[in-house]
Tab-separated table of C-alpha atoms in Angstrom:
chain	number	residue	atom	x	y	z
O	265	MET	CA	-54.662	-233.133	93.661
O	266	GLU	CA	-54.923	-236.178	95.893
O	267	LYS	CA	-51.910	-237.706	94.194
O	268	LYS	CA	-49.920	-234.544	94.842
O	269	ILE	CA	-50.806	-234.619	98.555
O	270	LYS	CA	-49.798	-238.247	98.900
O	271	SER	CA	-46.558	-237.570	97.062
O	272	LEU	CA	-45.807	-234.616	99.337
O	273	MET	CA	-46.570	-236.711	102.444
O	274	MET	CA	-44.191	-239.418	101.221
O	275	CYS	CA	-41.481	-236.852	100.780
O	276	CYS	CA	-42.032	-235.434	104.220
O	277	ALA	CA	-41.888	-238.923	105.726
O	278	ALA	CA	-38.670	-239.587	103.961
O	279	LEU	CA	-37.120	-236.385	105.183
O	280	LEU	CA	-38.280	-237.033	108.687
O	281	LEU	CA	-36.836	-240.596	108.547
O	282	PHE	CA	-33.515	-239.198	107.254
O	283	ALA	CA	-33.457	-236.652	110.052
O	284	ILE	CA	-34.165	-239.258	112.686
O	285	THR	CA	-31.535	-241.581	111.287
O	286	SER	CA	-28.983	-238.753	111.148
O	287	CYS	CA	-29.770	-237.738	114.722
O	288	THR	CA	-29.531	-241.357	115.896
O	289	ASP	CA	-26.123	-241.745	114.224
O	290	ASP	CA	-24.829	-238.532	115.889
O	291	GLU	CA	-26.198	-239.628	119.283
O	292	SER	CA	-25.188	-243.299	119.142
O	293	PHE	CA	-23.229	-244.643	122.046
O	294	THR	CA	-21.367	-247.924	122.317
O	295	SER	CA	-20.648	-250.351	125.163
O	296	SER	CA	-18.013	-252.199	123.139
O	297	SER	CA	-14.889	-252.821	125.065
O	298	GLU	CA	-12.922	-252.060	121.836
O	299	ASN	CA	-13.850	-248.408	122.113
O	300	ARG	CA	-11.598	-246.314	124.398
O	301	LEU	CA	-10.831	-242.780	125.485
O	302	THR	CA	-7.496	-241.103	124.795
O	303	PHE	CA	-5.789	-238.529	126.941
O	304	SER	CA	-3.622	-235.532	126.249
O	305	SER	CA	-1.141	-236.815	128.923
O	306	ASP	CA	-0.534	-240.392	130.009
O	307	THR	CA	0.502	-239.146	133.451
O	308	ILE	CA	-0.012	-235.783	135.167
O	309	ARG	CA	3.165	-234.849	136.967
O	310	MET	CA	3.266	-231.753	139.236
O	311	ASP	CA	6.983	-231.822	139.916
O	312	THR	CA	7.989	-230.777	143.396
O	313	VAL	CA	5.420	-228.880	145.502
O	314	PHE	CA	5.536	-227.551	149.067
O	315	SER	CA	3.219	-229.169	151.600
O	316	ARG	CA	0.229	-227.024	152.579
O	317	VAL	CA	0.828	-224.622	149.645
O	318	PRO	CA	-1.819	-224.781	146.858
O	319	THR	CA	-0.398	-225.419	143.435
O	320	PRO	CA	-1.390	-223.734	140.132
O	321	ALA	CA	-3.946	-225.749	138.182
O	322	LYS	CA	-2.769	-228.310	135.628
O	323	THR	CA	-5.054	-229.261	132.765
O	324	MET	CA	-5.691	-232.424	130.763
O	325	TRP	CA	-7.895	-233.185	127.799
O	326	VAL	CA	-9.963	-236.317	127.439
O	327	TYR	CA	-10.719	-237.228	123.776
O	328	ASN	CA	-13.178	-239.617	122.164
O	329	ASN	CA	-11.896	-240.565	118.771
O	330	SER	CA	-13.294	-244.109	118.881
O	331	GLY	CA	-16.027	-243.798	116.234
O	332	ASP	CA	-18.955	-243.854	118.665
O	333	GLY	CA	-20.159	-241.994	121.697
O	334	LEU	CA	-18.855	-243.255	125.055
O	335	ARG	CA	-20.381	-243.093	128.498
O	336	CYS	CA	-18.384	-243.080	131.649
O	337	THR	CA	-20.510	-244.607	134.368
O	338	ASN	CA	-18.051	-243.280	136.871
O	339	VAL	CA	-15.078	-240.873	137.044
O	340	ARG	CA	-13.358	-240.854	140.363
O	341	LEU	CA	-10.170	-240.179	142.399
O	342	GLN	CA	-8.912	-243.553	143.530
O	343	ASN	CA	-7.770	-242.382	146.968
O	344	GLY	CA	-10.489	-239.809	147.610
O	345	ASN	CA	-9.235	-236.955	149.762
O	346	GLN	CA	-6.111	-238.661	151.119
O	347	SER	CA	-3.618	-236.973	148.808
O	348	GLY	CA	-4.882	-233.435	148.871
O	349	LEU	CA	-5.718	-233.434	145.119
O	350	ARG	CA	-8.676	-231.428	143.767
O	351	VAL	CA	-10.116	-232.423	140.486
O	352	ASN	CA	-12.757	-230.836	138.228
O	353	VAL	CA	-14.123	-232.927	135.400
O	354	ASP	CA	-16.021	-230.972	132.734
O	355	GLY	CA	-17.269	-228.448	135.297
O	356	ILE	CA	-17.984	-230.960	138.054
O	357	TYR	CA	-15.803	-230.741	141.219
O	358	LEU	CA	-15.005	-234.139	142.595
O	359	GLY	CA	-15.341	-233.083	146.193
O	360	SER	CA	-16.468	-234.804	149.446
O	361	GLU	CA	-20.128	-233.957	148.892
O	362	VAL	CA	-20.185	-236.241	145.769
O	363	GLY	CA	-17.776	-238.838	147.143
O	364	TYR	CA	-14.898	-237.595	144.975
O	365	GLN	CA	-16.578	-238.981	141.858
O	366	THR	CA	-19.132	-238.162	139.189
O	367	SER	CA	-21.391	-240.466	137.147
O	368	ASN	CA	-22.877	-240.716	133.685
O	369	VAL	CA	-20.369	-238.571	131.888
O	370	GLU	CA	-21.059	-238.609	128.157
O	371	ILE	CA	-18.432	-237.916	125.507
O	372	ARG	CA	-19.713	-237.979	121.954
O	373	ASP	CA	-17.606	-239.185	119.012
O	374	LYS	CA	-14.988	-236.600	118.028
O	375	ASP	CA	-15.750	-234.629	121.208
O	376	SER	CA	-13.601	-233.964	124.315
O	377	LEU	CA	-13.790	-232.715	127.864
O	378	ARG	CA	-11.344	-230.867	130.005
O	379	VAL	CA	-10.021	-231.857	133.443
O	380	PHE	CA	-8.409	-229.436	135.937
O	381	ILE	CA	-6.090	-230.746	138.727
O	382	GLU	CA	-4.789	-228.835	141.722
O	383	LEU	CA	-2.919	-230.068	144.823
O	384	THR	CA	-2.444	-228.978	148.390
O	385	SER	CA	-0.441	-231.797	149.807
O	386	PRO	CA	-0.384	-232.690	153.545
O	387	GLU	CA	2.745	-232.706	155.541
O	388	MET	CA	4.640	-235.891	154.874
O	389	GLY	CA	6.962	-235.855	157.982
O	390	TYR	CA	10.228	-236.074	156.115
O	391	ASP	CA	13.081	-233.628	155.380
O	392	ASP	CA	13.344	-234.709	151.728
O	393	PRO	CA	10.664	-234.502	149.042
O	394	GLN	CA	8.379	-237.563	149.091
O	395	LEU	CA	6.509	-239.101	146.139
O	396	LEU	CA	2.754	-238.567	146.303
O	397	GLN	CA	0.580	-240.675	143.988
O	398	ASP	CA	-3.059	-241.081	143.059
O	399	LYS	CA	-5.065	-242.046	140.019
O	400	LEU	CA	-8.005	-240.573	138.146
O	401	LEU	CA	-10.166	-243.559	137.014
O	402	PHE	CA	-12.599	-243.529	134.100
O	403	THR	CA	-14.999	-246.533	134.163
O	404	LEU	CA	-16.656	-246.969	130.753
O	405	GLU	CA	-20.077	-248.443	130.165
O	406	SER	CA	-18.310	-251.515	128.808
O	407	GLY	CA	-16.714	-252.090	132.163
O	408	VAL	CA	-13.316	-251.076	130.920
O	409	VAL	CA	-11.368	-248.934	133.444
O	410	GLN	CA	-8.899	-246.433	132.089
O	411	GLU	CA	-6.587	-244.675	134.475
O	412	VAL	CA	-4.411	-241.557	134.509
O	413	PRO	CA	-1.681	-241.550	137.204
O	414	LEU	CA	-1.280	-238.304	139.157
O	415	GLU	CA	2.157	-237.770	140.680
O	416	ALA	CA	3.989	-235.082	142.626
O	417	PHE	CA	6.846	-234.793	145.099
O	418	SER	CA	5.722	-233.147	148.239
O	419	TRP	CA	8.258	-231.255	150.299
O	420	ASP	CA	7.553	-230.271	153.891
O	421	ALA	CA	8.257	-226.630	154.360
O	422	GLU	CA	7.939	-224.023	157.152
O	423	LEU	CA	5.520	-221.238	156.094
O	424	ILE	CA	6.423	-217.756	157.345
O	425	ARG	CA	4.163	-214.751	157.032
O	426	ASP	CA	5.218	-211.151	157.717
O	427	MET	CA	7.960	-212.178	160.213
O	428	VAL	CA	9.618	-209.468	162.268
O	429	ILE	CA	12.948	-210.498	163.815
O	430	SER	CA	13.601	-208.391	166.923
O	431	ARG	CA	16.359	-210.558	168.561
O	432	ASP	CA	19.264	-212.663	167.374
O	433	THR	CA	17.865	-215.621	165.448
O	434	ILE	CA	19.402	-218.599	163.595
O	435	PHE	CA	17.767	-220.443	160.714
O	436	GLU	CA	19.084	-223.914	160.361
O	437	GLY	CA	19.103	-225.632	156.984
O	438	ASN	CA	17.016	-228.689	157.773
O	439	LYS	CA	13.922	-227.794	155.717
O	440	PRO	CA	12.888	-225.100	153.271
O	441	ARG	CA	11.022	-221.995	154.446
O	442	VAL	CA	8.432	-220.320	152.261
O	443	ILE	CA	8.213	-216.568	152.921
O	444	TYR	CA	4.980	-214.465	152.449
O	445	GLY	CA	4.988	-210.732	152.803
O	446	GLU	CA	7.919	-208.712	154.188
O	447	MET	CA	10.491	-210.278	156.467
O	448	LYS	CA	12.002	-207.597	158.579
O	449	ILE	CA	15.186	-207.686	160.693
O	450	ASN	CA	14.940	-204.876	163.294
O	451	GLU	CA	17.850	-202.644	164.232
O	452	GLY	CA	20.051	-204.350	166.805
O	453	ALA	CA	18.944	-207.881	165.758
O	454	THR	CA	20.969	-210.372	163.730
O	455	LEU	CA	19.521	-213.156	161.492
O	456	THR	CA	22.043	-215.899	160.806
O	457	LEU	CA	21.406	-218.354	157.963
O	458	ALA	CA	23.207	-221.652	158.581
O	459	PRO	CA	24.739	-223.650	155.745
O	460	GLY	CA	22.085	-225.255	153.533
O	461	THR	CA	19.358	-222.839	154.515
O	462	GLN	CA	16.824	-222.324	151.736
O	463	LEU	CA	14.422	-219.393	151.660
O	464	TYR	CA	11.685	-219.432	149.007
O	465	PHE	CA	10.021	-216.010	148.665
O	466	HIS	CA	6.513	-215.618	147.357
O	467	GLY	CA	5.885	-213.005	144.645
O	468	ASP	CA	5.065	-210.228	147.232
O	469	ALA	CA	7.834	-211.149	149.586
O	470	GLY	CA	11.273	-209.790	150.312
O	471	MET	CA	13.638	-209.044	153.175
O	472	GLU	CA	14.128	-205.626	154.740
O	473	VAL	CA	17.252	-205.408	156.969
O	474	SER	CA	17.709	-202.671	159.517
O	475	GLY	CA	19.761	-204.953	161.712
O	476	THR	CA	22.301	-207.456	160.371
O	477	LEU	CA	22.048	-210.435	158.032
O	478	ARG	CA	24.778	-213.107	158.130
O	479	SER	CA	24.245	-215.703	155.403
O	480	LEU	CA	26.951	-218.231	156.168
O	481	GLY	CA	26.858	-220.932	153.461
O	482	THR	CA	29.656	-223.237	152.597
O	483	ALA	CA	31.053	-224.484	149.347
O	484	GLU	CA	29.262	-227.750	149.947
O	485	GLU	CA	26.048	-226.221	151.252
O	486	ASN	CA	25.165	-222.877	149.768
O	487	VAL	CA	22.436	-220.736	151.276
O	488	VAL	CA	19.758	-220.273	148.591
O	489	LEU	CA	17.476	-217.192	148.295
O	490	ARG	CA	14.950	-217.539	145.452
O	491	GLY	CA	11.287	-217.373	144.369
O	492	ASP	CA	8.815	-220.043	145.533
O	493	ARG	CA	7.515	-221.236	142.141
O	494	LEU	CA	8.828	-224.762	141.599
O	495	ASP	CA	6.804	-225.420	138.452
O	496	TYR	CA	7.422	-224.507	134.806
O	497	MET	CA	6.314	-221.507	132.778
O	498	PHE	CA	6.945	-223.559	129.572
O	499	ASP	CA	8.145	-227.141	129.062
O	500	TYR	CA	11.786	-225.872	128.719
O	501	LEU	CA	11.589	-222.967	131.145
O	502	PRO	CA	11.143	-223.383	134.890
O	503	TYR	CA	9.952	-220.295	136.815
O	504	ASP	CA	13.183	-220.466	138.756
O	505	LEU	CA	14.914	-219.166	135.611
O	506	VAL	CA	12.544	-216.253	135.198
O	507	SER	CA	13.463	-212.868	136.721
O	508	GLY	CA	11.312	-210.896	139.091
O	509	ARG	CA	9.856	-213.773	141.055
O	510	TRP	CA	10.323	-211.993	144.420
O	511	LYS	CA	11.300	-208.519	145.819
O	512	GLY	CA	14.917	-209.169	146.900
O	513	LEU	CA	16.935	-207.759	149.791
O	514	VAL	CA	17.019	-204.129	151.077
O	515	PHE	CA	19.657	-202.998	153.582
O	516	ARG	CA	18.366	-199.902	155.319
O	517	GLU	CA	20.540	-197.006	156.613
O	518	PRO	CA	21.181	-198.391	160.165
O	519	SER	CA	22.310	-201.799	158.800
O	520	TYR	CA	26.035	-202.632	158.737
O	521	ASP	CA	28.364	-205.676	158.731
O	522	ASN	CA	26.065	-207.805	156.563
O	523	ILE	CA	27.738	-210.895	155.048
O	524	LEU	CA	26.602	-213.109	152.166
O	525	GLN	CA	29.002	-216.021	152.080
O	526	TYR	CA	28.484	-218.922	149.624
O	527	THR	CA	25.007	-217.560	148.987
O	528	ASP	CA	23.028	-218.020	145.800
O	529	LEU	CA	20.448	-215.197	145.299
O	530	HIS	CA	18.629	-215.296	142.031
O	531	SER	CA	15.541	-214.301	140.025
O	532	ALA	CA	14.554	-211.335	142.213
O	533	ASN	CA	13.241	-207.914	141.248
O	534	ASP	CA	16.170	-205.873	142.617
O	535	GLY	CA	18.610	-208.374	143.880
O	536	ILE	CA	20.152	-206.213	146.606
O	537	VAL	CA	19.553	-202.496	147.425
O	538	CYS	CA	21.758	-200.691	149.958
O	539	ASP	CA	20.719	-197.389	151.455
O	540	SER	CA	23.154	-194.588	152.122
O	541	ALA	CA	25.459	-195.287	155.123
O	542	ASP	CA	28.723	-194.347	156.884
O	543	ILE	CA	31.398	-195.627	154.507
O	544	SER	CA	33.892	-196.083	157.318
O	545	ARG	CA	32.023	-199.259	158.178
O	546	PRO	CA	31.325	-202.191	155.807
O	547	LYS	CA	27.754	-202.184	154.688
O	548	LEU	CA	27.836	-205.490	152.831
O	549	THR	CA	30.481	-208.128	152.062
O	550	LEU	CA	29.937	-210.743	149.332
O	551	GLN	CA	32.179	-213.695	149.640
O	552	SER	CA	31.922	-216.511	147.031
O	553	SER	CA	28.316	-215.548	146.308
O	554	THR	CA	26.004	-215.105	143.352
O	555	ILE	CA	23.436	-212.537	142.318
O	556	HIS	CA	21.861	-213.604	139.089
O	557	ASN	CA	18.929	-212.799	136.799
O	558	SER	CA	17.372	-209.643	138.389
O	559	GLN	CA	14.471	-207.733	136.889
O	560	GLY	CA	15.819	-204.490	138.225
O	561	TYR	CA	19.393	-204.042	139.569
O	562	GLY	CA	21.686	-206.853	140.623
O	563	LEU	CA	23.241	-204.780	143.252
O	564	TYR	CA	22.501	-201.043	143.778
O	565	ALA	CA	24.338	-199.085	146.515
O	566	THR	CA	24.200	-195.429	147.404
O	567	HIS	CA	27.167	-194.087	149.362
O	568	CYS	CA	28.071	-197.413	150.987
O	569	HIS	CA	31.146	-199.507	151.682
O	570	ILE	CA	30.738	-202.663	149.626
O	571	GLU	CA	33.267	-205.469	149.223
O	572	ALA	CA	32.854	-208.418	146.806
O	573	TYR	CA	35.288	-211.332	146.584
O	574	ASN	CA	34.955	-214.414	144.330
O	575	SER	CA	31.435	-213.394	143.422
O	576	GLN	CA	29.205	-213.596	140.354
O	577	ILE	CA	26.829	-210.715	139.575
O	578	THR	CA	25.135	-211.345	136.271
O	579	ASN	CA	22.129	-210.571	134.126
O	580	ALA	CA	19.984	-207.633	135.211
O	581	LEU	CA	17.469	-205.517	133.326
O	582	ARG	CA	19.047	-202.401	134.736
O	583	ASP	CA	22.683	-202.564	135.919
O	584	CYS	CA	24.322	-205.656	137.307
O	585	LEU	CA	26.377	-203.439	139.632
O	586	CYS	CA	25.539	-199.770	140.301
O	587	PHE	CA	27.512	-197.704	142.792
O	588	TYR	CA	26.377	-194.135	143.399
O	589	GLY	CA	29.189	-192.706	145.561
O	590	GLY	CA	30.823	-194.701	148.330
O	591	GLU	CA	33.637	-197.279	148.336
O	592	ALA	CA	33.593	-200.457	146.308
O	593	LEU	CA	36.150	-203.318	146.190
O	594	LEU	CA	35.770	-206.036	143.549
O	595	ILE	CA	38.352	-208.871	143.657
O	596	HIS	CA	38.044	-211.961	141.457
O	597	CYS	CA	34.490	-211.080	140.343
O	598	THR	CA	32.570	-212.105	137.235
O	599	VAL	CA	30.209	-209.338	136.184
O	600	ALA	CA	28.403	-210.227	133.008
O	601	GLN	CA	25.413	-208.555	131.434
O	602	TYR	CA	23.503	-211.042	129.242
O	603	TYR	CA	20.006	-210.171	130.486
O	604	PRO	CA	17.821	-211.970	127.899
O	605	PHE	CA	14.413	-210.386	128.118
O	606	ASP	CA	15.023	-206.789	126.990
O	607	SER	CA	17.437	-205.206	124.519
O	608	MET	CA	17.399	-202.063	126.697
O	609	ARG	CA	19.352	-203.792	129.421
O	610	GLY	CA	21.685	-201.620	131.542
O	611	TYR	CA	25.417	-201.811	132.161
O	612	ALA	CA	27.387	-204.566	133.687
O	613	LEU	CA	29.103	-201.996	135.928
O	614	ARG	CA	28.138	-198.374	136.607
O	615	PHE	CA	29.878	-196.129	139.164
O	616	GLN	CA	29.426	-192.446	139.645
O	617	ALA	CA	30.515	-189.670	141.935
O	618	ALA	CA	28.178	-186.781	142.803
O	619	LYS	CA	28.153	-183.743	145.036
O	620	ASP	CA	29.002	-184.828	148.590
O	621	LEU	CA	29.127	-188.412	147.287
O	622	PRO	CA	32.758	-189.204	146.450
O	623	MET	CA	33.433	-192.526	144.687
O	624	VAL	CA	36.310	-194.916	145.224
O	625	LEU	CA	36.501	-198.170	143.219
O	626	LEU	CA	39.120	-200.960	142.912
O	627	CYS	CA	38.463	-203.790	140.525
O	628	ALA	CA	41.123	-206.482	140.253
O	629	ASN	CA	41.423	-209.958	138.784
O	630	SER	CA	37.875	-209.632	137.386
O	631	ILE	CA	35.852	-210.014	134.210
O	632	VAL	CA	33.348	-207.283	133.242
O	633	THR	CA	31.569	-208.203	130.017
O	634	GLY	CA	28.290	-208.498	128.213
O	635	TYR	CA	26.518	-208.223	124.904
O	636	ALA	CA	26.911	-204.495	124.321
O	637	GLU	CA	30.095	-203.009	122.880
O	638	ASP	CA	30.576	-201.013	126.037
O	639	VAL	CA	29.227	-202.411	129.363
O	640	ILE	CA	31.031	-200.041	131.766
O	641	LEU	CA	29.958	-196.552	132.673
O	642	GLY	CA	31.872	-194.455	135.177
O	643	GLY	CA	32.239	-190.775	135.866
O	644	GLN	CA	31.173	-187.622	137.655
O	645	GLU	CA	28.055	-185.566	137.709
O	646	ASN	CA	30.185	-182.415	137.954
O	647	ASP	CA	33.840	-181.824	137.199
O	648	ASP	CA	34.784	-181.205	140.810
O	649	ASP	CA	33.135	-184.343	142.173
O	650	GLU	CA	35.673	-186.619	143.807
O	651	ILE	CA	36.323	-189.899	142.029
O	652	ASP	CA	39.128	-192.384	142.251
O	653	TYR	CA	39.145	-195.737	140.502
O	654	GLN	CA	41.490	-198.379	139.213
O	655	PHE	CA	41.170	-201.630	137.249
O	656	VAL	CA	43.981	-204.180	137.566
O	657	ASN	CA	44.610	-207.429	135.629
O	658	SER	CA	41.052	-207.545	134.473
O	659	ILE	CA	39.137	-208.200	131.246
O	660	LEU	CA	36.884	-205.338	130.226
O	661	ARG	CA	34.382	-205.071	127.460
O	662	SER	CA	34.730	-201.349	126.707
O	663	PRO	CA	36.566	-199.182	124.257
O	664	GLU	CA	40.235	-198.996	125.203
O	665	VAL	CA	41.234	-196.131	127.506
O	666	ASP	CA	44.713	-194.712	127.388
O	667	ASP	CA	45.313	-194.271	131.108
O	668	LYS	CA	48.042	-196.539	132.416
O	669	GLU	CA	47.530	-195.493	136.062
O	670	ARG	CA	43.808	-196.310	136.215
O	671	PHE	CA	43.923	-199.285	133.856
O	672	VAL	CA	46.755	-201.629	134.732
O	673	ASN	CA	47.387	-204.709	132.591
O	674	ILE	CA	43.924	-204.700	131.029
O	675	MET	CA	42.632	-206.972	128.256
O	676	TRP	CA	40.178	-204.998	126.271
O	677	GLU	CA	37.533	-207.125	124.579
O	678	ASP	CA	37.088	-206.344	120.880
O	679	PRO	CA	33.352	-206.606	119.975
O	680	LYS	CA	34.292	-207.374	116.371
O	681	ASP	CA	36.194	-210.469	117.381
O	682	THR	CA	33.490	-213.108	118.007
O	683	THR	CA	35.821	-216.035	118.200
O	684	GLU	CA	38.480	-215.477	120.850
O	685	VAL	CA	37.645	-212.787	123.297
O	686	TRP	CA	33.986	-211.967	122.808
O	687	GLY	CA	32.378	-211.952	126.236
O	688	GLU	CA	30.323	-215.135	126.068
O	689	LYS	CA	33.286	-217.118	124.705
O	690	HIS	CA	34.816	-216.964	128.120
O	691	PHE	CA	32.147	-219.105	129.684
O	692	MET	CA	30.885	-222.661	129.590
O	693	LEU	CA	27.323	-221.783	128.533
O	694	VAL	CA	25.383	-218.727	127.507
O	695	ASP	CA	22.065	-219.963	126.121
O	696	LEU	CA	19.796	-216.933	125.534
O	697	GLN	CA	16.964	-219.067	124.096
O	698	ARG	CA	16.591	-221.472	127.031
O	699	GLN	CA	17.834	-218.981	129.723
O	700	HIS	CA	20.607	-221.357	130.769
O	701	TYR	CA	23.921	-219.912	131.885
O	702	ASP	CA	27.130	-221.455	133.313
O	703	PHE	CA	29.710	-218.715	134.089
O	704	HIS	CA	32.497	-221.216	134.855
O	705	LEU	CA	35.393	-220.413	132.545
O	706	ALA	CA	35.793	-222.370	129.336
O	707	ALA	CA	39.113	-224.245	129.109
O	708	ASP	CA	40.356	-221.931	126.317
O	709	SER	CA	39.131	-218.701	127.847
O	710	LYS	CA	41.646	-215.876	127.723
O	711	ALA	CA	40.806	-215.201	131.401
O	712	LYS	CA	42.890	-218.234	132.217
O	713	ASP	CA	46.078	-217.230	134.122
O	714	TYR	CA	45.229	-213.546	133.605
O	715	GLY	CA	44.926	-212.541	137.233
O	716	SER	CA	47.589	-210.902	139.377
O	717	ALA	CA	49.198	-212.897	142.166
O	718	ASP	CA	49.172	-209.643	144.229
O	719	TYR	CA	45.384	-209.794	144.445
O	720	ALA	CA	44.909	-213.514	144.337
O	721	LEU	CA	42.515	-215.266	146.661
O	722	PRO	CA	43.343	-218.808	147.722
O	723	LEU	CA	39.907	-220.325	146.829
O	724	ASP	CA	37.449	-219.579	144.033
O	725	ARG	CA	33.615	-219.282	144.085
O	726	ASP	CA	33.274	-223.084	144.319
O	727	GLY	CA	35.817	-223.434	147.145
O	728	SER	CA	38.426	-224.873	144.734
O	729	SER	CA	42.056	-223.896	145.155
O	730	ARG	CA	43.677	-221.404	142.795
O	731	ASP	CA	47.099	-222.149	141.341
O	732	ASP	CA	50.047	-219.767	141.299
O	733	LYS	CA	48.726	-218.222	138.105
O	734	PRO	CA	45.223	-217.186	139.169
O	735	ASP	CA	42.486	-216.858	136.502
O	736	ALA	CA	40.443	-213.667	136.173
O	737	GLY	CA	36.859	-213.903	137.376
O	738	CYS	CA	35.305	-215.818	140.267
O	739	PHE	CA	35.891	-219.286	138.901
O	740	GLU	CA	39.262	-221.001	138.452
O	741	VAL	CA	39.711	-223.444	135.580
O	742	ILE	CA	40.260	-226.799	137.231
O	743	GLU	CA	42.495	-228.911	135.085
O	744	PRO	CA	41.446	-232.593	134.871
O	745	LYS	CA	43.700	-234.977	136.818
O	746	SER	CA	45.831	-237.179	134.647
């Protein structure tokens, strides 16, 4: 019996020793300078950010694959609070109360910790984006210091919240403006956007116009209306290429004589909505402008007088252009429906007459195309509704219509022909996967020289001269100089 007890005690001692040894191995830490941390990113880059505007959080992983546990005697921001960076290391915020650092951070072998980085940069005092730099320093027990550079370009911007414009106002183009909430232009007031003006709208922001908007860009300095996210949704996809980033423009009933000239409006919900108005006065004139990538309509107008010259209206979940009564004039326009996010996308062009809402449309020297076999819908709600329309020297993706008075010198795209006249073959780039589009004409596009001289405009969307055989659409093919 005594021998059995001694044997049992020896077994227990051996098991205890094994357990202690195993625990010691798992918990072992080294101060050897040969053992290092590794990081999921060598450098954290936050692209371009607006000063005084908090950024979304970036994350980084810190790994220990060295074979032994490692202790960081210190993890700190090199420049403290000078850069506006905020860092959280494994749940510990490196704020002023801890001197922008933390101590005795342990990372066991094959373990990791997560770091969160945000930035609200101070004003830099320059018109152009300025490089902002700092470093996150990891000091190991061995004395080795490992660093991860933190970089961003900070751009000074004017922040505007719920602005109401009640008198004539001019926005110069010297620095970007970030818009929060609704910007309203009261009846009787005019807002003029000078060349180069850039308005960046937050997700809840838009512009409501009861007065007049005059967006007067130039070929060299377009006015830009877009969302305020400057970062990326995915590595290949910036938020600027994602639709629905802001509310868009609404022109209310009292608003007339609005002009968008050399203006780039993109990635809104509804790009432009025009309320019913007196059609004897122009509601909106688009001149060499772009409305692209709308989550709703590109341009929706109810009983308005709308004119569009040399303009690109492309990619909308609903219709790129929708006219419900009124008068519409489209000269040298590119209207293309390649909205990528939903197969139930609307038409490139819809126009309709209804009771007490007659419809008049002229479309000349234009391209109306898209993915569907038919991207044009026009008609009447009732047989006696007044409608008058004509297409001249244009390329239309729609089944051919035998009406020589309403369709004059039309090239009808054949959906079965995917080589020569399929819609996207007109253009330089239609990349559905990466959301990249370039609606300049390809050199071999059949839109080349297809316009009528009777409706030709001297300059195209880019401000380039048209030749005596104008191309259909808003862009002229520019032949290389020999």
